[in-house]
Coordinates of C-alpha atoms and ligand atoms in Angstrom, one line a residue:
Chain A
X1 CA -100.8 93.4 -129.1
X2 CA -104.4 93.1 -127.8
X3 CA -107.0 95.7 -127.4
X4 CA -108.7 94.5 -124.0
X5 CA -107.7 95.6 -120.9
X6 CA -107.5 93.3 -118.2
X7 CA -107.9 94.5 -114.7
X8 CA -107.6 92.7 -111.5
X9 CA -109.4 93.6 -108.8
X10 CA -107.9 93.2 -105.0
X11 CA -109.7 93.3 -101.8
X12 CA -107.2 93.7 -98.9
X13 CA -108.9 93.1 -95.8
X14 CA -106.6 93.5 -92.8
X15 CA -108.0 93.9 -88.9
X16 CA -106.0 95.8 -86.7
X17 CA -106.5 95.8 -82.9
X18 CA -105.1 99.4 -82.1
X19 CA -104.3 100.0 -78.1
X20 CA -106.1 103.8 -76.9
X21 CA -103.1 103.9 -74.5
X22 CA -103.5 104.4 -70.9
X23 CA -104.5 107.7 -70.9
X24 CA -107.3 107.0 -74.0
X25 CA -108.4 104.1 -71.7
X26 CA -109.2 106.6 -69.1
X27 CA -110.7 109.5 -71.5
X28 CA -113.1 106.6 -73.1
X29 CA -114.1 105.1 -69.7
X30 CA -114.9 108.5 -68.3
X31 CA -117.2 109.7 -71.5
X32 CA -118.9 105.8 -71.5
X33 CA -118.9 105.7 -67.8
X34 CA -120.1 109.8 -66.6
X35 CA -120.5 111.3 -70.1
X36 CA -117.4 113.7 -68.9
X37 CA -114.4 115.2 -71.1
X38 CA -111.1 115.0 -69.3
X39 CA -108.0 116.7 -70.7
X40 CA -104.0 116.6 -69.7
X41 CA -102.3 119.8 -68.7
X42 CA -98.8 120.2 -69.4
X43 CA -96.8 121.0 -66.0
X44 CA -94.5 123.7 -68.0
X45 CA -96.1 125.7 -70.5
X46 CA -99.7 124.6 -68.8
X47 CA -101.3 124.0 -72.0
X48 CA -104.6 121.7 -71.6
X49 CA -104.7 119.1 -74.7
X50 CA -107.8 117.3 -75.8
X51 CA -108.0 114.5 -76.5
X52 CA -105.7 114.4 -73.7
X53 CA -101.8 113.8 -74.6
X54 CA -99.5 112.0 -72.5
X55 CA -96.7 114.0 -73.3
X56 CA -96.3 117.7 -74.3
X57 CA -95.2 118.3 -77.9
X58 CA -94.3 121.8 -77.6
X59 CA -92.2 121.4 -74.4
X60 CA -91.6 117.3 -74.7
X61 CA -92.2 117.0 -70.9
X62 CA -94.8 113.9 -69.5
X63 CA -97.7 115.4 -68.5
X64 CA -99.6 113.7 -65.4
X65 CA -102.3 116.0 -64.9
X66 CA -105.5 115.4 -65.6
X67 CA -108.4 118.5 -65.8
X68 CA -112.1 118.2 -66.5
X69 CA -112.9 120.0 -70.0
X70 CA -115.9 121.7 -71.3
X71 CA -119.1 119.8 -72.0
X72 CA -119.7 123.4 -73.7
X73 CA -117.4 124.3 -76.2
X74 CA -117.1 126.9 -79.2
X75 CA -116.9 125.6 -83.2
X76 CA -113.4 126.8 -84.5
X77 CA -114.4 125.3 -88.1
X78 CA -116.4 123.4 -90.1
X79 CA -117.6 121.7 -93.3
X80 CA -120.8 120.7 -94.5
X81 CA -120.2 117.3 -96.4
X82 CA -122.6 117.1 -99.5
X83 CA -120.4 113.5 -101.3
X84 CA -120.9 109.9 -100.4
X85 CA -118.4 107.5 -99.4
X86 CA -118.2 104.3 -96.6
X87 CA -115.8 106.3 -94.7
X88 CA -118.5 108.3 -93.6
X89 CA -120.0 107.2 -90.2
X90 CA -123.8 109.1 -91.4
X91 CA -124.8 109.5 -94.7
X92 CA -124.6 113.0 -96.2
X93 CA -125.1 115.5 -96.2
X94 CA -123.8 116.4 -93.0
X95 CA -121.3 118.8 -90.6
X96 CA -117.8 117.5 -89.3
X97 CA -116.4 120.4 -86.8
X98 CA -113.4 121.1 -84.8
X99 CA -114.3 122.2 -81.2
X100 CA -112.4 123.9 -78.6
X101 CA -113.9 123.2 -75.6
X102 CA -114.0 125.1 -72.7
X103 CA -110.9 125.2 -70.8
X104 CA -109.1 123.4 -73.2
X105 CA -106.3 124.6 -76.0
X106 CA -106.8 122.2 -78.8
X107 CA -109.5 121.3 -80.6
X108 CA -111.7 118.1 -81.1
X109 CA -112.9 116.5 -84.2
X110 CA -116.4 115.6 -84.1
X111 CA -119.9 115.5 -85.7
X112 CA -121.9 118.5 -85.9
X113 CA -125.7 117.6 -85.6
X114 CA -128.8 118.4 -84.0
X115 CA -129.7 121.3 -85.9
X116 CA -130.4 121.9 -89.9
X117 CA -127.0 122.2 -91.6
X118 CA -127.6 125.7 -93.0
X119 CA -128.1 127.0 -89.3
X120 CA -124.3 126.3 -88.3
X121 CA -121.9 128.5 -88.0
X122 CA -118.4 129.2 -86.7
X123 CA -118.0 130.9 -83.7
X124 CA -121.1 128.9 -82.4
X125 CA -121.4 127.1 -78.9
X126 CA -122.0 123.8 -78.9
X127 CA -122.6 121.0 -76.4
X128 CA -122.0 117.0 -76.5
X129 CA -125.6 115.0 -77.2
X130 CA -124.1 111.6 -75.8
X131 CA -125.6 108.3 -76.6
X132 CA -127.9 106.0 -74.1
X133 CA -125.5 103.2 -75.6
X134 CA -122.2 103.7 -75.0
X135 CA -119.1 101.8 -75.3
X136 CA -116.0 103.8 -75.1
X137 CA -115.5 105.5 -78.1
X138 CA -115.3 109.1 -79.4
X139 CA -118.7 108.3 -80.6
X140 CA -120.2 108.0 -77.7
X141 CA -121.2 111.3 -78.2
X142 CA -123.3 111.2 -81.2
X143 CA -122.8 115.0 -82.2
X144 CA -122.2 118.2 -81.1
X145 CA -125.2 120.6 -81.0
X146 CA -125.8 124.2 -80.7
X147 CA -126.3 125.6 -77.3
X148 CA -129.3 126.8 -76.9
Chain B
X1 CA -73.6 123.7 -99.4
X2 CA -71.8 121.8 -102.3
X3 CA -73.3 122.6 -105.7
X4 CA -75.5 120.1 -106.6
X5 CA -77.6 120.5 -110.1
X6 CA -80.5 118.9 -111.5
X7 CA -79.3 117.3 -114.8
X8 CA -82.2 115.9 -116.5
X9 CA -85.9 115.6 -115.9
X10 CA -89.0 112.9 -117.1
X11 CA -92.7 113.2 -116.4
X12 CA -95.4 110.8 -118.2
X13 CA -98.6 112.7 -119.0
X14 CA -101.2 112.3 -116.1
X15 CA -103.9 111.4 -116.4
X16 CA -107.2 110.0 -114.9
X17 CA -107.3 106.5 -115.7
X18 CA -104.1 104.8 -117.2
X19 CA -105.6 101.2 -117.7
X20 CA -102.8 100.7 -120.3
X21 CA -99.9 101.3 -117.8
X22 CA -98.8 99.3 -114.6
X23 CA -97.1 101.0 -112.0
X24 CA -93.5 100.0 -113.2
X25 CA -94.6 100.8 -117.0
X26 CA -95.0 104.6 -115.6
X27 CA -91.5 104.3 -114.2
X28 CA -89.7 103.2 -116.8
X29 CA -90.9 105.4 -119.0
X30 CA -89.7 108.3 -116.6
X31 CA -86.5 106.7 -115.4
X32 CA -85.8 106.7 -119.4
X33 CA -87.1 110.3 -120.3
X34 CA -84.7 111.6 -117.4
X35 CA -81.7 109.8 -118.4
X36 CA -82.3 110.7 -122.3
X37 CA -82.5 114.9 -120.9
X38 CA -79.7 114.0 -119.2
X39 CA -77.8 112.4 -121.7
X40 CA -76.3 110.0 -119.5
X41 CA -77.2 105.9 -119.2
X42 CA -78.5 104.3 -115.9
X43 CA -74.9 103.4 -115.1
X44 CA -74.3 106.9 -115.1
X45 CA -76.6 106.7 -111.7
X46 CA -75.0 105.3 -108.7
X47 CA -78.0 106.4 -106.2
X48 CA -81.7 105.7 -106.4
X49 CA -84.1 106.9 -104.3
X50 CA -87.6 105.5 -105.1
X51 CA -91.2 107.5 -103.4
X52 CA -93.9 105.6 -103.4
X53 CA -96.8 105.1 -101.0
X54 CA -98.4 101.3 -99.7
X55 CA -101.7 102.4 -99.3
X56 CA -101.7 104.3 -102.7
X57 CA -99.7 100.8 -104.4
X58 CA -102.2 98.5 -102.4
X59 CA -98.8 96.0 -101.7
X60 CA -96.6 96.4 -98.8
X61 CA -92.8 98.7 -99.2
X62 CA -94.3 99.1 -102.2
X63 CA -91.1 101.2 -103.6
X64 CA -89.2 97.5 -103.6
X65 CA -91.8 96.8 -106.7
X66 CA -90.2 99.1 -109.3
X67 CA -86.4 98.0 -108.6
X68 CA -86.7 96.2 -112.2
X69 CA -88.2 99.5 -113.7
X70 CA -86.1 101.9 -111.8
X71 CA -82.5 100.3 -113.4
X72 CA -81.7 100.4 -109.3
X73 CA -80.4 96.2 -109.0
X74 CA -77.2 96.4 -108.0
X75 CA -77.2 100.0 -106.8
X76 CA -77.9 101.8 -103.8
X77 CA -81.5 101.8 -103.5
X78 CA -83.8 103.4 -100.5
X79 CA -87.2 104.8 -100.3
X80 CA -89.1 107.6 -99.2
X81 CA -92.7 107.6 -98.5
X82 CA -93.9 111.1 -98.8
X83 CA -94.5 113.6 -101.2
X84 CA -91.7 114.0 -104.2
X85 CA -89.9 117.1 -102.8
X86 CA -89.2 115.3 -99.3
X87 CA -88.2 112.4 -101.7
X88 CA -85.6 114.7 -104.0
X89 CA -84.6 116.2 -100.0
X90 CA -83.3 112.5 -99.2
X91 CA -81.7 112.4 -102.7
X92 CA -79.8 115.3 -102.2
X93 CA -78.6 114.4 -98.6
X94 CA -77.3 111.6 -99.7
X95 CA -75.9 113.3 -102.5
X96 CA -74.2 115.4 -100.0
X97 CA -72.7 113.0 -98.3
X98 CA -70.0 112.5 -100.8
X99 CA -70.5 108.7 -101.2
X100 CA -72.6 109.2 -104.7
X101 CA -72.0 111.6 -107.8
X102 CA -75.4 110.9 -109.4
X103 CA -78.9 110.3 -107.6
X104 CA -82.4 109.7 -109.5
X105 CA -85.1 110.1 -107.5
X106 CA -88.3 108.4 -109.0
X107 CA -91.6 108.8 -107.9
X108 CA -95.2 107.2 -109.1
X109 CA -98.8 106.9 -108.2
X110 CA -101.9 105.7 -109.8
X111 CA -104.5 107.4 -107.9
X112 CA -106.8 105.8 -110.3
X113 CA -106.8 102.6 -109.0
X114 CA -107.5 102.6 -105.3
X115 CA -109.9 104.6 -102.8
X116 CA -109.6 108.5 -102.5
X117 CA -111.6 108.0 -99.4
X118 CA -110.3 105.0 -98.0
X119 CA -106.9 105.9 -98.4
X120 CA -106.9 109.3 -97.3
X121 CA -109.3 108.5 -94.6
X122 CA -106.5 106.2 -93.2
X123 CA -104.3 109.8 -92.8
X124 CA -105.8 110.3 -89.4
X125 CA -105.8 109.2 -86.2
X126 CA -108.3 105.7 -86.1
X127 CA -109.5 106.5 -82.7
X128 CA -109.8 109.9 -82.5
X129 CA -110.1 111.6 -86.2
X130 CA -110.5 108.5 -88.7
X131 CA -113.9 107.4 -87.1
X132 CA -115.6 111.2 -87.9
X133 CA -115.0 110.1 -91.3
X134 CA -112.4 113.2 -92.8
X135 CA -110.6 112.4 -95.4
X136 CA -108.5 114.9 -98.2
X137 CA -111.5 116.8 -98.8
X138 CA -113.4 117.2 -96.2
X139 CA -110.3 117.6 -93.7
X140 CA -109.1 120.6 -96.4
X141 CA -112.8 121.8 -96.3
X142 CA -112.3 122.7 -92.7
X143 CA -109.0 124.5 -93.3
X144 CA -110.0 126.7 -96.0
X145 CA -113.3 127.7 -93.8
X146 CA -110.6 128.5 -90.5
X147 CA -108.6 130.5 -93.4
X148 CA -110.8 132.4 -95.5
X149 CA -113.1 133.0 -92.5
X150 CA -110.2 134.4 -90.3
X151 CA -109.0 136.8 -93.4
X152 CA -111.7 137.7 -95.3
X153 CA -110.6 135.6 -98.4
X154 CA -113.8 135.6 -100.3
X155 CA -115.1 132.3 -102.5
X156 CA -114.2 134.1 -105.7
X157 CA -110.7 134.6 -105.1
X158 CA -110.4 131.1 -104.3
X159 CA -112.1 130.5 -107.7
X160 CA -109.3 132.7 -109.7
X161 CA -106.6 130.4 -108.9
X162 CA -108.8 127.3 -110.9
X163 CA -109.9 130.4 -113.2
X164 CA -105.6 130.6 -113.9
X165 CA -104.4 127.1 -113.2
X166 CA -106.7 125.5 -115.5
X167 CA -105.9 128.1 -118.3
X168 CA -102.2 128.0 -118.0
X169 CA -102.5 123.6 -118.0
X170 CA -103.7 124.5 -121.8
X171 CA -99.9 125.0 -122.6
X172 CA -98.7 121.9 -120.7
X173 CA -98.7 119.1 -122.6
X174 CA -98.3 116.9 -119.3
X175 CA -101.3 118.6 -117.5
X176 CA -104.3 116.3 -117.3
X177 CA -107.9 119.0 -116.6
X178 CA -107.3 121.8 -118.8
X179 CA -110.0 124.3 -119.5
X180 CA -110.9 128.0 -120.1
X181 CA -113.1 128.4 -117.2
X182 CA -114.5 131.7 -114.9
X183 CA -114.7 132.3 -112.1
X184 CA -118.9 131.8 -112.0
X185 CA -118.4 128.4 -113.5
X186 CA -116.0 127.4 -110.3
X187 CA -118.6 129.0 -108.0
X188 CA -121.3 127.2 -109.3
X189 CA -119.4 123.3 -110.1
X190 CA -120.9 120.8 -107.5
X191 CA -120.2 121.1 -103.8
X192 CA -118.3 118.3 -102.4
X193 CA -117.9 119.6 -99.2
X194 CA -118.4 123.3 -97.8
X195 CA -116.7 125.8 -99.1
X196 CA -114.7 123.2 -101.8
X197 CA -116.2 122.5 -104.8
X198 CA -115.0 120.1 -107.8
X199 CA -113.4 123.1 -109.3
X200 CA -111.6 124.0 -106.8
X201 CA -110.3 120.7 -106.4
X202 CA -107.7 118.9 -107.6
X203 CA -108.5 115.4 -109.6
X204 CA -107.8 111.8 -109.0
X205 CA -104.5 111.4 -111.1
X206 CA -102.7 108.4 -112.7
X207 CA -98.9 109.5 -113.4
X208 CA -94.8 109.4 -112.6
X209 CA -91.9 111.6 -112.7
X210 CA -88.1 111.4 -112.6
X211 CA -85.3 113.9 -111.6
X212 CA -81.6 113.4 -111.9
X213 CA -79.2 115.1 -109.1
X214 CA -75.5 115.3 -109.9
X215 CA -72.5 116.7 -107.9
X216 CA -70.9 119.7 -109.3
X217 CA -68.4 117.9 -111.8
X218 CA -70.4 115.6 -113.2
X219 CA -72.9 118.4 -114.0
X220 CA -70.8 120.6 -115.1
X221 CA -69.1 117.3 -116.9
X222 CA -72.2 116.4 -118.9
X223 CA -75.3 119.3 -118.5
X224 CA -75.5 121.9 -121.1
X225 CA -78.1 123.5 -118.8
X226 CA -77.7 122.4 -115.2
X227 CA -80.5 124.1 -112.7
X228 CA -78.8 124.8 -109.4
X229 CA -80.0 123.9 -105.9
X230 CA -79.4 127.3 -104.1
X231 CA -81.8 126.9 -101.5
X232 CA -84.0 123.8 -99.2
X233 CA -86.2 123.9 -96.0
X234 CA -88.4 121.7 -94.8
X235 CA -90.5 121.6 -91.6
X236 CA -93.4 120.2 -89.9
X237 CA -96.4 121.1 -87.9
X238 CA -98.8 119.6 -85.7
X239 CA -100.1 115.7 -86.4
X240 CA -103.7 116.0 -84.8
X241 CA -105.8 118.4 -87.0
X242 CA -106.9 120.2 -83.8
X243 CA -103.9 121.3 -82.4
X244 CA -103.2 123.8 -84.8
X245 CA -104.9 126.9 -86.3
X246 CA -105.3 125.8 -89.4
X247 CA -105.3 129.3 -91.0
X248 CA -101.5 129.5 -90.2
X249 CA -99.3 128.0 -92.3
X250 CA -96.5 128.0 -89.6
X251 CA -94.5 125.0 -90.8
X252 CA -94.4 126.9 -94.4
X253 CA -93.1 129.7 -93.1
X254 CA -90.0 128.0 -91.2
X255 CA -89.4 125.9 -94.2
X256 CA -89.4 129.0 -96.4
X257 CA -87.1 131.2 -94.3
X258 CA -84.6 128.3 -93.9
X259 CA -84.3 127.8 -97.8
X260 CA -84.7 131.8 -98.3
X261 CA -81.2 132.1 -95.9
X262 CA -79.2 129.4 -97.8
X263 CA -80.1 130.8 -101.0
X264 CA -79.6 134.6 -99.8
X265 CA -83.5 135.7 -100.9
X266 CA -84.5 138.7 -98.9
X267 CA -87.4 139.7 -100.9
X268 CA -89.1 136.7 -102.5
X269 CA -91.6 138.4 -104.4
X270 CA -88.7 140.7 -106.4
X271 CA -86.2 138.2 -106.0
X272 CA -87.9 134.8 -107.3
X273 CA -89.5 134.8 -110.9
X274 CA -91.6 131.9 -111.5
X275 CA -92.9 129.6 -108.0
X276 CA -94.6 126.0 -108.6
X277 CA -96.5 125.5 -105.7
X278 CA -98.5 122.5 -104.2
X279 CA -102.1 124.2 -104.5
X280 CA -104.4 120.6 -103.6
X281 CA -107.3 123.1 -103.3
X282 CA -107.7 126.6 -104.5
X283 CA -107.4 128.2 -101.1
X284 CA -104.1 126.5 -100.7
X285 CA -102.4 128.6 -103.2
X286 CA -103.3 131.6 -101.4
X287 CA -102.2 130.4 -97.9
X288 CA -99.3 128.5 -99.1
X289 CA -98.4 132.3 -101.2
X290 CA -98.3 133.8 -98.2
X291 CA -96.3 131.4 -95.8
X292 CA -93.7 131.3 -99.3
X293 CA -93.6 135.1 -98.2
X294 CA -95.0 136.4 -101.7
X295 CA -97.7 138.6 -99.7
X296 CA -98.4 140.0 -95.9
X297 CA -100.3 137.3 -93.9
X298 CA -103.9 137.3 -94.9
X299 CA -103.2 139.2 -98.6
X300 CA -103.1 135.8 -100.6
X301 CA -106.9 136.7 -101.6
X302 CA -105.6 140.4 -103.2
X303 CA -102.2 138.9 -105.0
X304 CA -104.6 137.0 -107.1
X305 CA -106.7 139.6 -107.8
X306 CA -104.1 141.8 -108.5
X307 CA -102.6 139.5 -111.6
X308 CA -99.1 139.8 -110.8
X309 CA -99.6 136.0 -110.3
X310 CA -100.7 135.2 -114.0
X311 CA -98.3 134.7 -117.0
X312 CA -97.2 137.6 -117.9
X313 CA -97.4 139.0 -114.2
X314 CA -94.2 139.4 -111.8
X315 CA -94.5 136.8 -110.0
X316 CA -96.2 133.6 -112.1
X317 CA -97.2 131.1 -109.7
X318 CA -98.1 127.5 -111.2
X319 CA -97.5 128.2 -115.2
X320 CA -97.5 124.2 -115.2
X321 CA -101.4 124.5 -114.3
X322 CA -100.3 123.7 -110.7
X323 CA -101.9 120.3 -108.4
X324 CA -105.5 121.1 -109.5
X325 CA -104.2 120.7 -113.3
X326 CA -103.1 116.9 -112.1
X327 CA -102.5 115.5 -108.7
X328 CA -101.2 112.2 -108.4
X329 CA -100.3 111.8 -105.1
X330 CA -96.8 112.0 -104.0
X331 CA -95.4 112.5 -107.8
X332 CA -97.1 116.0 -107.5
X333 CA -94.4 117.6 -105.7
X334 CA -91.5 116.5 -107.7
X335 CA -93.4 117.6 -110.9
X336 CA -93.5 120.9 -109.0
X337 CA -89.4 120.5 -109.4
X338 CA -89.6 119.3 -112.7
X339 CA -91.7 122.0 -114.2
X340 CA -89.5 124.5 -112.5
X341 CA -86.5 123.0 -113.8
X342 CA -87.8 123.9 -117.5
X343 CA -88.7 126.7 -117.2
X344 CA -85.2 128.1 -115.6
X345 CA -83.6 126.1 -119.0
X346 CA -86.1 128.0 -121.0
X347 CA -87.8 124.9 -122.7
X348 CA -91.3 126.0 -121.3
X349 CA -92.2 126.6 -124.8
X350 CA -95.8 128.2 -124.6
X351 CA -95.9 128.2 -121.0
X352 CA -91.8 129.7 -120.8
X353 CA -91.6 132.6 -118.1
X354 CA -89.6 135.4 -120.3
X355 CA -86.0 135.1 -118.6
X356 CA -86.6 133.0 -115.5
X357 CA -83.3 132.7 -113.5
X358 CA -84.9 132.2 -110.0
X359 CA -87.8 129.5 -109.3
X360 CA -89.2 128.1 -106.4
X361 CA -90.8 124.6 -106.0
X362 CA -93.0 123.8 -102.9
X363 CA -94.2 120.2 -101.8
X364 CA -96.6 119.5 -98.7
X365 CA -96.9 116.0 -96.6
X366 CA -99.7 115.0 -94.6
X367 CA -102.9 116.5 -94.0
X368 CA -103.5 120.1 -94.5
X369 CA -100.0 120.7 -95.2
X370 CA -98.5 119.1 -92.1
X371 CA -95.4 119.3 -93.7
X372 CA -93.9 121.7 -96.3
X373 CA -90.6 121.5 -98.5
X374 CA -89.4 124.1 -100.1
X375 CA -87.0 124.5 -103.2
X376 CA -85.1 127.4 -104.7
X377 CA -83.3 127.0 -107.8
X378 CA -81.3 128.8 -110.5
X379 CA -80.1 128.2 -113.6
Ligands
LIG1 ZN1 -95.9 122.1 -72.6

């Protein structure tokens, strides 16, 4: 037997293209285009889903309407991220949230910003601070931040 | 339900970094232990059902790479990729099904040698939850905020689960971080992300484990202590992280009931005597207590405080040192089988719950316990 250890490393690289879907296409165009939210609303149990779902998963009907949700909103939850790693899309430390906005029954992921990370809490209301630059993408919005 | 028994058991000792060992090295070595405690040979086994994970492996159907290891050519082979408990589920079903008398379900994961963040990054959603940059911790971080804030579970309760874990992995030979801690030294570890700190996580674990499932005559045929199936449910919640109240553990408490009715548990608290259950995070093992049923809804904070959860206590939970002892991914549940399977044979040695006859093992899949498994057995 030998004593060294000999590790390969690996670097998988693999691109994906991944469709938004129809009704993504039209939540993205509508936050790059008129900084709005839109959500679907179920036509049985009425339930308003952001982002917005094509298809109910309590009552597995197609939804087809479409509702304008929040830009306020109220912070369910959140975390205050003190570790670095490339997933992150700011460097630490900093506040990932979920938000129900109003009008809506499910919550959003999103950044929490605009304020010093000891000043958030749950329970706050929050508003979108959207980007001058935006392409159609949940981060078109750079953060939420507190209401004043 | 046929009887169905688990006849023999294998586990290597986890660990952080096992530079020594490939993946297939960790199975063999499992595969082997199990048949050995079952005192059968691999063509005893006419069923293999290998769990393994790509993103974990780094190779696509990963679980095809361990055929050689697994003693599976030639056999019926399938896969699950999920955590250990939904793979022994599969196992069992097919089990059930008549067609086999003997199923080894193998699981392995060397959490060592990929990304924690990358990987568990790629959980979510890439366009709607992967791009705000959650991953295992942070996404947990908000889900023990949404439950300790909604039931008053205070930061120090959450630190007496690490406080007990990590003191009962002293007795486990397989357990990988064991250590007499308090609870100020889990309050004041590092914060990785708010309210978790490194002590109330678990670590990044290198590891594999075996179980062997036999019909009722071959168990009774060759087991001189067969453990009993009495009891399974499984169920699963909500994919996107916002559609559910994270504080509710409502997939938990489906998959409990339905495994609480086949088995015939009423009480769980009086009726089970030693639970192994998949506690990622220190809050989880008070949430996950009380969708198991062990406590009322929001009480997970006082059964720890109250020490009825320690060895010695009526109800130990995790005498193994639980998931923040060692957590390799998707081995971690079946563990949770296999350290309940010997303790209801009484070979726990300094860890043995005195005169276990009813255990309980609990696995979780996806993020924030999207989906929970849940395992009563009996000796
Ligand atoms: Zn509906």
């Amino acid at each position: 037997m030998v004593n060294e250890e000999i590790v390969y490393h690996g670097r998988i690289k693999v691109p994906y293209s991944w469709s938004v879907g129809e009704y993504g296409s039209r939540f993205f165009y509508e936050l790059k285009e008129n900084k709005k939210i839109w959500a679907t609303k179920c036509p049985k149990c009425k339930k308003v889903f952001t982002p917005p779902r094509k298809t109910c998963p309590d009552c597995f009907v197609p939804i087809g309407e479409w509702v304008e949700v929040g830009p306020n909103g109220t912070l369910i939850t959140f975390t205050i991220v003190r570790y670095s790693a490339q997933i992150h899309p700011i460097p630490p430390p900093f506040a990932i949230g979920i938000i129900q906005l109003d009008r809506a029954e499910t919550g959003l992921v999103h950044l929490i910003g605009g304020v010093e990370v000891e000043g958030i809490r749950s329970g706050m209301r929050v508003k979108p601070a959207f980007k001058e630059d935006r392409g159609g993408s949940l981060l078109d919005i750079s953060y939420f931040e507190p209401v004043e | 339900m046929e009887r169905v028994a688990i006849i023999g058991v294998g586990q290597t000792k986890y660990e952080r970094n096992k530079k020594g060992e490939t993946f297939a090295d960790l199975v063999f070595e499992v595969v082997t232990k199990a048949l050995d405690d079952a005192g059968i040979a691999i063509e005893d086994i006419d069923n293999v059902v290998t769990v393994s994970n790509d993103f974990w492996d780094g190779r696509t159907i990963s679980s095809m790479a361990v055929t050689d290891a697994c003693g599976s050519y030639g056999k019926s082979v399938s896969t699950v990729e999920g955590d250990g408990t939904f793979g022994a589920l599969y196992g069992l079903m097919r089990l059930l099904s008549g067609s086999f008398r003997s199923t080894l379900v193998v699981s392995h994961c060397k959490g060592s040698e990929g990304s924690n963040h990358f990987i568990t990054n790629a959980i979510f959603n890439p366009i709607y939850e992967r791009i705000i940059g959650l991953d295992s911790i942070s996404s947990s971080a908000l889900q023990a905020r949404r439950y300790t804030e909604k039931y008053g579970i205070t930061e120090e309760q959450c630190a007496l689960v690490s406080v007990k874990n990590h003191k009962n992995a002293l007795n486990n030979p397989f357990a990988q971080i064991a250590m007499d801690i308090s609870a100020e030294d889990v309050m004041n570890s590092r914060m990785l992300s708010e309210p978790i700190k490194l002590f109330d996580s678990s670590p990044i674990s290198d590891g594999a484990c075996a179980i062997i499932l036999a019909d009722e005559r071959m168990a009774k045929r060759v087991a001189t202590s067969p453990v009993w199936v009495k009891g399974i449910g499984h169920s699963a919640d909500a994919y996107n992280l916002g559609d559910r109240d994270l504080a509710e553990p409502a997939a938990l408490i489906r998959a409990a009931q339905k495994a609480y009715n086949m088995a015939g548990i009423k009480e769980p608290y009086k009726e089970i005597d030693v639970a192994e259950i998949y506690d990622a995070f220190t809050y989880q093992e008070l949430l996950w207590s009380e969708g198991l049923g062990f406590c009322e809804r929001g009480k997970g904070g006082k059964l720890i405080e109250s020490g009825e959860t320690t060895m010695g206590g009526k109800l130990p939970i995790n005498p193994s040192g639980g998931v923040l002892s060692a957590h390799p991914v998707l081995v971690a549940g079946l563990a949770r089988i296999a350290e309940i399977t010997i303790q209801l044979r009484e070979e726990g040695n300094g860890r043995q719950v005195d005169g276990a006859k009813t255990g309980l093992a609990h696995g979780i899949n996806g993020a924030c316990g999207q989906a929970h498994c849940v395992w009563v057995l009996e000796n």
